[in-house]
């Protein structure tokens, strides 16, 4: 918690690194890419350091989710399906998944970053609302209103 | 109560999130909200349901069923007989065995034989193609 103005950037990094890395691994898997995404997240924090007031935790967590989303070539839940499609169905369904993902990603980019983080975890990752709340350090009520708003917007955008 | 104020509940319910009894009671008797919910579910599947969609059209069983009379007509494909020459001449120790290509005429002939009747049956599923191979004799 950045409770004191004296908290340095280095202290925040040291305190938040495990949590940010855990989120990135949740979204990108146990890959080097998850570590790169975590580093990117802290670089973004460094750039916005002067503008962030109070506890930087929730900002960091949703920035981590959105950074991972930028890096992803497809929804993680579909990885097995993609492999299955590769073996049994051929390139047509792979192409369909890729096209859908591109469309969904464009629509997600138009959402406010808070809603984008919540809907990514809830609808694309398939996490329960309470898990999303825990991960983003916000209340379940906030997650509910963010995902409802995001779904209403995505319905028009996708 | 105007239907528009249930939009948030519709969005939540479409994704399996809990909603109040009051909304569920309203939903039972409201065609507009039922339609909205159905549309929201379809829309949500676009970003939340990543199972590859099933192709429309006849299943591959129809292809198999269609192939049965053709199989009877063409005749059940007989296996191509391949005569294998006994080429197992042990080589001298340290000298690699040399088998000239010209020494394998029977094998070459057998491999050259192509089935006389080859029939390709396309089915509604582009991934299912039935090939019927018949023998020349
Ligand atoms: Zn209604």
PDB file of C-alpha atoms in Angstrom, chain A residues 75 77-78 81 85 88-90 92-93 96-97 100-101 103-104 119 122-124 129 144-145 147-148 151-152 154-155 158, chain B residues 7-8 10-19 36 39-40 43-55 125 127:
ATOM      1  CA  UNK A  75      -8.411 -16.353 -25.762  1.00  0.00           C
ATOM      2  CA  UNK A  77      -9.478 -20.993 -22.930  1.00  0.00           C
ATOM      3  CA  UNK A  78      -9.528 -21.794 -26.624  1.00  0.00           C
ATOM      4  CA  UNK A  81      -9.859 -26.135 -28.822  1.00  0.00           C
ATOM      5  CA  UNK A  85      -9.330 -27.917 -34.449  1.00  0.00           C
ATOM      6  CA  UNK A  88      -9.403 -32.697 -36.501  1.00  0.00           C
ATOM      7  CA  UNK A  89     -11.034 -29.794 -38.242  1.00  0.00           C
ATOM      8  CA  UNK A  90      -8.386 -28.064 -40.262  1.00  0.00           C
ATOM      9  CA  UNK A  92     -11.145 -23.187 -41.496  1.00  0.00           C
ATOM     10  CA  UNK A  93     -12.072 -23.145 -37.827  1.00  0.00           C
ATOM     11  CA  UNK A  96     -12.766 -18.384 -37.733  1.00  0.00           C
ATOM     12  CA  UNK A  97     -11.362 -18.250 -34.197  1.00  0.00           C
ATOM     13  CA  UNK A 100     -13.499 -13.583 -34.029  1.00  0.00           C
ATOM     14  CA  UNK A 101     -10.659 -12.830 -31.658  1.00  0.00           C
ATOM     15  CA  UNK A 103     -13.176  -8.538 -33.788  1.00  0.00           C
ATOM     16  CA  UNK A 104     -13.577  -9.036 -30.028  1.00  0.00           C
ATOM     17  CA  UNK A 119     -14.970  -8.378 -18.612  1.00  0.00           C
ATOM     18  CA  UNK A 122     -15.108 -12.685 -16.160  1.00  0.00           C
ATOM     19  CA  UNK A 123     -16.252 -13.559 -19.687  1.00  0.00           C
ATOM     20  CA  UNK A 124     -13.078 -14.445 -21.563  1.00  0.00           C
ATOM     21  CA  UNK A 129     -17.249 -12.578 -10.046  1.00  0.00           C
ATOM     22  CA  UNK A 144     -21.061  -6.625 -11.349  1.00  0.00           C
ATOM     23  CA  UNK A 145     -21.767  -3.104 -12.508  1.00  0.00           C
ATOM     24  CA  UNK A 147     -19.401  -6.354 -16.388  1.00  0.00           C
ATOM     25  CA  UNK A 148     -23.056  -5.391 -16.935  1.00  0.00           C
ATOM     26  CA  UNK A 151     -21.716  -6.463 -21.874  1.00  0.00           C
ATOM     27  CA  UNK A 152     -24.223  -3.809 -22.918  1.00  0.00           C
ATOM     28  CA  UNK A 154     -19.946  -5.033 -26.362  1.00  0.00           C
ATOM     29  CA  UNK A 155     -23.352  -6.124 -27.613  1.00  0.00           C
ATOM     30  CA  UNK A 158     -19.171  -6.807 -31.664  1.00  0.00           C
TER      31      UNK A 158
ATOM     32  CA  UNK B   7     -31.177  -3.790 -18.798  1.00  0.00           C
ATOM     33  CA  UNK B   8     -28.389  -4.250 -16.265  1.00  0.00           C
ATOM     34  CA  UNK B  10     -30.542  -8.715 -18.383  1.00  0.00           C
ATOM     35  CA  UNK B  11     -26.816  -8.243 -19.045  1.00  0.00           C
ATOM     36  CA  UNK B  12     -25.940  -9.969 -15.772  1.00  0.00           C
ATOM     37  CA  UNK B  13     -28.412 -12.837 -16.149  1.00  0.00           C
ATOM     38  CA  UNK B  14     -27.215 -13.485 -19.713  1.00  0.00           C
ATOM     39  CA  UNK B  15     -23.769 -14.241 -18.331  1.00  0.00           C
ATOM     40  CA  UNK B  16     -24.959 -16.407 -15.478  1.00  0.00           C
ATOM     41  CA  UNK B  17     -24.554 -13.761 -12.781  1.00  0.00           C
ATOM     42  CA  UNK B  18     -27.098 -13.673  -9.975  1.00  0.00           C
ATOM     43  CA  UNK B  19     -30.075 -11.309 -10.183  1.00  0.00           C
ATOM     44  CA  UNK B  36     -33.597  -8.761 -24.955  1.00  0.00           C
ATOM     45  CA  UNK B  39     -30.337 -11.350 -27.944  1.00  0.00           C
ATOM     46  CA  UNK B  40     -27.860 -10.579 -25.176  1.00  0.00           C
ATOM     47  CA  UNK B  43     -24.219 -11.449 -28.500  1.00  0.00           C
ATOM     48  CA  UNK B  44     -22.295 -12.608 -25.439  1.00  0.00           C
ATOM     49  CA  UNK B  45     -21.478 -15.928 -27.081  1.00  0.00           C
ATOM     50  CA  UNK B  46     -19.501 -13.929 -29.642  1.00  0.00           C
ATOM     51  CA  UNK B  47     -16.887 -12.902 -27.095  1.00  0.00           C
ATOM     52  CA  UNK B  48     -17.381 -15.427 -24.310  1.00  0.00           C
ATOM     53  CA  UNK B  49     -18.013 -18.765 -26.003  1.00  0.00           C
ATOM     54  CA  UNK B  50     -14.930 -19.889 -27.875  1.00  0.00           C
ATOM     55  CA  UNK B  51     -16.065 -23.352 -28.901  1.00  0.00           C
ATOM     56  CA  UNK B  52     -15.751 -23.563 -32.675  1.00  0.00           C
ATOM     57  CA  UNK B  53     -19.200 -23.414 -34.156  1.00  0.00           C
ATOM     58  CA  UNK B  54     -20.685 -26.553 -35.678  1.00  0.00           C
ATOM     59  CA  UNK B  55     -21.114 -26.442 -39.408  1.00  0.00           C
ATOM     60  CA  UNK B 125     -18.799 -31.824 -44.502  1.00  0.00           C
ATOM     61  CA  UNK B 127     -13.520 -32.568 -44.125  1.00  0.00           C
TER      62      UNK B 127
END
